[in-house]
Amino acid sequence: MSHTIKIFSPATVANVACGFDILGFALEAPGDIISVSITDKSGLSIRNEIKGMNMPLDPDKNTTTVAIQAYLEYLTVNALTYASAELSSMLSGKKGVEVVFHEKIKPGSGVGSSSASAAAGVFGLNELFGKPLNKLELVQFAMQGERAACGSAHADNVAPAILGGFVLVRSYTPLDIVTIPYPDDLCVAIIHPQIEVRTEDARKVLRKEIKLKDAIQQWGNIAGLIAGLMKGDYALIGRSLQDVIIEPIRSMLIPGYDEVKLAAMEAGALGCSISGSGPSMFALCQDRATAEKVSKVLAKTFDEMGIESHVYVSGINAEGVRVA
Ligand code: HSE
């Protein structure tokens, strides 16, 4: 049995305009590349091989090892069901886990950096143990990594990072996760203005209560978006990519937001909004050619405002986290 495995875990776009905390999709790139090893030294350890990128090396603070810890605790409780030689040695303290970071999505960019790492960690160790759990079951542990990162165990990044495609979190208690069919040609332009917005801060600015009339509009949009994705109805997808609750507040954290969104729509995007908690913005497009065109317009618009940005185009990643 192999004792080391290398994992690719994708970036994700959470919220997708109207689906705050309940909808997300996975990108083909960028992503995290990490190795997970079973070692002869007990406990969890982290090694960072990425030059110029800081991350917590304390296993109680790093999203990857927090998620792994939650996974191991679950297996401990259910040890009889999932017994294997590797696992028994691990649980009796004879073996440990080392995580090595080779590539990492920039933290604070809004495309699920912490989630990709958490997803990679639990997926990698689960593979080394001979897959005692399926991908869907791994989501609950990766969510604990999110809790460590921003204080909230939301699943709209980790679920698509693990499962791929578009994923709906129908309910948190109990956790009910649904994958949503979508048109194959959908493509997205992402622009990352070079500022950092911490998810924890972007959650603190939100209102705790909303008006019923806004809720009704948002329910219509999220239902419309899911129906549009399932039917391949691009006009319906476009009409539904509207967020009347979160975007009006969070867009104030992104300089030039309105101009960039307008430019994306004029260039042919189906819709444009904040990716996760920002500052990245996403513009969902009917096909790659449109996404390429939109990406150039997005970059030009930030450039003209003197805001440095990084732009890229990606299809939807149907597979999610995988062995690299
Ligand atoms: N749903 C989360 C939020 C995603 O918007 O705070 C964070 O990436």
PDB file of N, CA and C in Angstrom, residues 4-54:
ATOM      1  N   THR A   4       2.210   7.620   0.462  1.00  0.00           N
ATOM      2  CA  THR A   4       2.155   9.039   0.089  1.00  0.00           C
ATOM      3  C   THR A   4       1.292   9.178  -1.147  1.00  0.00           C
ATOM      4  N   ILE A   5       0.524  10.246  -1.176  1.00  0.00           N
ATOM      5  CA  ILE A   5      -0.316  10.494  -2.344  1.00  0.00           C
ATOM      6  C   ILE A   5      -0.315  11.986  -2.628  1.00  0.00           C
ATOM      7  N   LYS A   6      -0.312  12.320  -3.939  1.00  0.00           N
ATOM      8  CA  LYS A   6      -0.337  13.739  -4.319  1.00  0.00           C
ATOM      9  C   LYS A   6      -1.738  14.053  -4.842  1.00  0.00           C
ATOM     10  N   ILE A   7      -2.278  15.182  -4.405  1.00  0.00           N
ATOM     11  CA  ILE A   7      -3.671  15.516  -4.701  1.00  0.00           C
ATOM     12  C   ILE A   7      -3.776  16.885  -5.367  1.00  0.00           C
ATOM     13  N   PHE A   8      -4.664  16.980  -6.364  1.00  0.00           N
ATOM     14  CA  PHE A   8      -5.047  18.291  -6.922  1.00  0.00           C
ATOM     15  C   PHE A   8      -6.455  18.602  -6.419  1.00  0.00           C
ATOM     16  N   SER A   9      -6.631  19.800  -5.883  1.00  0.00           N
ATOM     17  CA  SER A   9      -7.957  20.197  -5.386  1.00  0.00           C
ATOM     18  C   SER A   9      -8.303  21.569  -5.962  1.00  0.00           C
ATOM     19  N   PRO A  10      -9.453  21.690  -6.624  1.00  0.00           N
ATOM     20  CA  PRO A  10      -9.713  22.899  -7.405  1.00  0.00           C
ATOM     21  C   PRO A  10     -10.215  24.106  -6.622  1.00  0.00           C
ATOM     22  N   ALA A  11      -9.982  25.265  -7.220  1.00  0.00           N
ATOM     23  CA  ALA A  11     -10.609  26.507  -6.762  1.00  0.00           C
ATOM     24  C   ALA A  11     -12.109  26.416  -7.038  1.00  0.00           C
ATOM     25  N   THR A  12     -12.872  27.215  -6.320  1.00  0.00           N
ATOM     26  CA  THR A  12     -14.337  27.176  -6.469  1.00  0.00           C
ATOM     27  C   THR A  12     -14.914  28.583  -6.400  1.00  0.00           C
ATOM     28  N   VAL A  13     -16.066  28.732  -7.046  1.00  0.00           N
ATOM     29  CA  VAL A  13     -16.820  29.991  -6.948  1.00  0.00           C
ATOM     30  C   VAL A  13     -18.036  29.698  -6.069  1.00  0.00           C
ATOM     31  N   ALA A  14     -18.086  30.329  -4.900  1.00  0.00           N
ATOM     32  CA  ALA A  14     -19.217  30.105  -3.983  1.00  0.00           C
ATOM     33  C   ALA A  14     -20.246  31.217  -4.154  1.00  0.00           C
ATOM     34  N   ASN A  15     -21.446  30.933  -3.715  1.00  0.00           N
ATOM     35  CA  ASN A  15     -22.607  31.855  -3.748  1.00  0.00           C
ATOM     36  C   ASN A  15     -23.247  31.928  -5.141  1.00  0.00           C
ATOM     37  N   VAL A  16     -22.401  32.074  -6.180  1.00  0.00           N
ATOM     38  CA  VAL A  16     -22.914  32.174  -7.570  1.00  0.00           C
ATOM     39  C   VAL A  16     -24.056  33.219  -7.624  1.00  0.00           C
ATOM     40  N   ALA A  17     -23.765  34.386  -7.132  1.00  0.00           N
ATOM     41  CA  ALA A  17     -24.699  35.526  -7.070  1.00  0.00           C
ATOM     42  C   ALA A  17     -25.790  35.296  -6.025  1.00  0.00           C
ATOM     43  N   CYS A  18     -26.859  34.588  -6.377  1.00  0.00           N
ATOM     44  CA  CYS A  18     -28.037  34.537  -5.497  1.00  0.00           C
ATOM     45  C   CYS A  18     -28.000  33.444  -4.426  1.00  0.00           C
ATOM     46  N   GLY A  19     -26.995  32.565  -4.441  1.00  0.00           N
ATOM     47  CA  GLY A  19     -27.027  31.407  -3.539  1.00  0.00           C
ATOM     48  C   GLY A  19     -26.067  31.508  -2.372  1.00  0.00           C
ATOM     49  N   PHE A  20     -26.178  32.577  -1.590  1.00  0.00           N
ATOM     50  CA  PHE A  20     -25.264  32.774  -0.457  1.00  0.00           C
ATOM     51  C   PHE A  20     -25.237  31.547   0.465  1.00  0.00           C
ATOM     52  N   ASP A  21     -24.047  30.986   0.606  1.00  0.00           N
ATOM     53  CA  ASP A  21     -23.779  29.818   1.471  1.00  0.00           C
ATOM     54  C   ASP A  21     -24.429  28.514   1.000  1.00  0.00           C
ATOM     55  N   ILE A  22     -25.134  28.530  -0.157  1.00  0.00           N
ATOM     56  CA  ILE A  22     -25.822  27.282  -0.552  1.00  0.00           C
ATOM     57  C   ILE A  22     -25.499  26.807  -1.968  1.00  0.00           C
ATOM     58  N   LEU A  23     -24.731  27.596  -2.734  1.00  0.00           N
ATOM     59  CA  LEU A  23     -24.448  27.150  -4.107  1.00  0.00           C
ATOM     60  C   LEU A  23     -23.008  27.473  -4.478  1.00  0.00           C
ATOM     61  N   GLY A  24     -22.363  26.560  -5.193  1.00  0.00           N
ATOM     62  CA  GLY A  24     -21.000  26.816  -5.660  1.00  0.00           C
ATOM     63  C   GLY A  24     -20.679  25.912  -6.831  1.00  0.00           C
ATOM     64  N   PHE A  25     -19.596  26.278  -7.556  1.00  0.00           N
ATOM     65  CA  PHE A  25     -19.123  25.388  -8.624  1.00  0.00           C
ATOM     66  C   PHE A  25     -17.601  25.353  -8.626  1.00  0.00           C
ATOM     67  N   ALA A  26     -17.070  24.284  -9.221  1.00  0.00           N
ATOM     68  CA  ALA A  26     -15.621  24.061  -9.220  1.00  0.00           C
ATOM     69  C   ALA A  26     -14.997  24.525 -10.525  1.00  0.00           C
ATOM     70  N   LEU A  27     -13.756  25.019 -10.438  1.00  0.00           N
ATOM     71  CA  LEU A  27     -13.003  25.480 -11.605  1.00  0.00           C
ATOM     72  C   LEU A  27     -11.989  24.415 -12.031  1.00  0.00           C
ATOM     73  N   GLU A  28     -11.636  24.456 -13.319  1.00  0.00           N
ATOM     74  CA  GLU A  28     -10.581  23.536 -13.796  1.00  0.00           C
ATOM     75  C   GLU A  28      -9.237  23.933 -13.186  1.00  0.00           C
ATOM     76  N   ALA A  29      -9.008  25.241 -13.107  1.00  0.00           N
ATOM     77  CA  ALA A  29      -7.772  25.782 -12.535  1.00  0.00           C
ATOM     78  C   ALA A  29      -8.071  27.203 -12.078  1.00  0.00           C
ATOM     79  N   PRO A  30      -7.352  27.707 -11.086  1.00  0.00           N
ATOM     80  CA  PRO A  30      -6.220  27.126 -10.378  1.00  0.00           C
ATOM     81  C   PRO A  30      -6.673  26.101  -9.338  1.00  0.00           C
ATOM     82  N   GLY A  31      -5.679  25.585  -8.598  1.00  0.00           N
ATOM     83  CA  GLY A  31      -6.005  24.648  -7.532  1.00  0.00           C
ATOM     84  C   GLY A  31      -4.811  24.469  -6.613  1.00  0.00           C
ATOM     85  N   ASP A  32      -5.027  23.727  -5.541  1.00  0.00           N
ATOM     86  CA  ASP A  32      -3.932  23.384  -4.617  1.00  0.00           C
ATOM     87  C   ASP A  32      -3.338  22.048  -5.049  1.00  0.00           C
ATOM     88  N   ILE A  33      -2.037  21.912  -4.903  1.00  0.00           N
ATOM     89  CA  ILE A  33      -1.425  20.586  -5.045  1.00  0.00           C
ATOM     90  C   ILE A  33      -0.717  20.278  -3.732  1.00  0.00           C
ATOM     91  N   ILE A  34      -1.170  19.217  -3.071  1.00  0.00           N
ATOM     92  CA  ILE A  34      -0.542  18.849  -1.800  1.00  0.00           C
ATOM     93  C   ILE A  34      -0.293  17.336  -1.760  1.00  0.00           C
ATOM     94  N   SER A  35       0.708  16.969  -0.994  1.00  0.00           N
ATOM     95  CA  SER A  35       0.954  15.534  -0.751  1.00  0.00           C
ATOM     96  C   SER A  35       0.518  15.198   0.663  1.00  0.00           C
ATOM     97  N   VAL A  36      -0.084  14.042   0.810  1.00  0.00           N
ATOM     98  CA  VAL A  36      -0.476  13.553   2.135  1.00  0.00           C
ATOM     99  C   VAL A  36       0.279  12.240   2.361  1.00  0.00           C
ATOM    100  N   SER A  37       0.960  12.137   3.505  1.00  0.00           N
ATOM    101  CA  SER A  37       1.735  10.920   3.785  1.00  0.00           C
ATOM    102  C   SER A  37       1.372  10.347   5.141  1.00  0.00           C
ATOM    103  N   ILE A  38       1.375   9.029   5.211  1.00  0.00           N
ATOM    104  CA  ILE A  38       1.282   8.361   6.511  1.00  0.00           C
ATOM    105  C   ILE A  38       2.723   8.141   6.973  1.00  0.00           C
ATOM    106  N   THR A  39       3.051   8.636   8.163  1.00  0.00           N
ATOM    107  CA  THR A  39       4.437   8.602   8.644  1.00  0.00           C
ATOM    108  C   THR A  39       4.544   7.730   9.901  1.00  0.00           C
ATOM    109  N   ASP A  40       5.794   7.431  10.253  1.00  0.00           N
ATOM    110  CA  ASP A  40       6.007   6.616  11.467  1.00  0.00           C
ATOM    111  C   ASP A  40       6.013   7.462  12.734  1.00  0.00           C
ATOM    112  N   LYS A  41       5.905   8.783  12.549  1.00  0.00           N
ATOM    113  CA  LYS A  41       5.893   9.684  13.712  1.00  0.00           C
ATOM    114  C   LYS A  41       4.433  10.019  14.020  1.00  0.00           C
ATOM    115  N   SER A  42       4.008   9.862  15.256  1.00  0.00           N
ATOM    116  CA  SER A  42       2.593  10.109  15.555  1.00  0.00           C
ATOM    117  C   SER A  42       2.259  11.599  15.460  1.00  0.00           C
ATOM    118  N   GLY A  43       0.984  11.904  15.288  1.00  0.00           N
ATOM    119  CA  GLY A  43       0.530  13.303  15.228  1.00  0.00           C
ATOM    120  C   GLY A  43       0.493  13.831  13.807  1.00  0.00           C
ATOM    121  N   LEU A  44       0.088  15.102  13.693  1.00  0.00           N
ATOM    122  CA  LEU A  44      -0.051  15.737  12.380  1.00  0.00           C
ATOM    123  C   LEU A  44       1.056  16.768  12.201  1.00  0.00           C
ATOM    124  N   SER A  45       1.633  16.835  10.995  1.00  0.00           N
ATOM    125  CA  SER A  45       2.636  17.870  10.739  1.00  0.00           C
ATOM    126  C   SER A  45       2.453  18.436   9.342  1.00  0.00           C
ATOM    127  N   ILE A  46       2.954  19.661   9.154  1.00  0.00           N
ATOM    128  CA  ILE A  46       2.754  20.392   7.894  1.00  0.00           C
ATOM    129  C   ILE A  46       4.099  20.906   7.407  1.00  0.00           C
ATOM    130  N   ARG A  47       4.341  20.773   6.100  1.00  0.00           N
ATOM    131  CA  ARG A  47       5.542  21.358   5.498  1.00  0.00           C
ATOM    132  C   ARG A  47       5.097  22.220   4.326  1.00  0.00           C
ATOM    133  N   ASN A  48       5.621  23.429   4.259  1.00  0.00           N
ATOM    134  CA  ASN A  48       5.251  24.344   3.184  1.00  0.00           C
ATOM    135  C   ASN A  48       6.424  24.516   2.228  1.00  0.00           C
ATOM    136  N   GLU A  49       6.261  24.027   0.989  1.00  0.00           N
ATOM    137  CA  GLU A  49       7.351  24.152   0.002  1.00  0.00           C
ATOM    138  C   GLU A  49       7.120  25.324  -0.944  1.00  0.00           C
ATOM    139  N   ILE A  50       6.136  26.153  -0.666  1.00  0.00           N
ATOM    140  CA  ILE A  50       5.795  27.236  -1.600  1.00  0.00           C
ATOM    141  C   ILE A  50       6.523  28.512  -1.174  1.00  0.00           C
ATOM    142  N   LYS A  51       7.395  28.970  -2.071  1.00  0.00           N
ATOM    143  CA  LYS A  51       8.176  30.181  -1.748  1.00  0.00           C
ATOM    144  C   LYS A  51       7.265  31.407  -1.729  1.00  0.00           C
ATOM    145  N   GLY A  52       7.435  32.255  -0.753  1.00  0.00           N
ATOM    146  CA  GLY A  52       6.711  33.525  -0.710  1.00  0.00           C
ATOM    147  C   GLY A  52       5.279  33.415  -0.236  1.00  0.00           C
ATOM    148  N   MET A  53       4.856  32.246   0.226  1.00  0.00           N
ATOM    149  CA  MET A  53       3.478  32.133   0.731  1.00  0.00           C
ATOM    150  C   MET A  53       3.502  31.642   2.185  1.00  0.00           C
ATOM    151  N   ASN A  54       2.939  32.458   3.061  1.00  0.00           N
ATOM    152  CA  ASN A  54       2.872  32.070   4.471  1.00  0.00           C
ATOM    153  C   ASN A  54       1.585  31.310   4.728  1.00  0.00           C
TER     154      ASN A  54
END
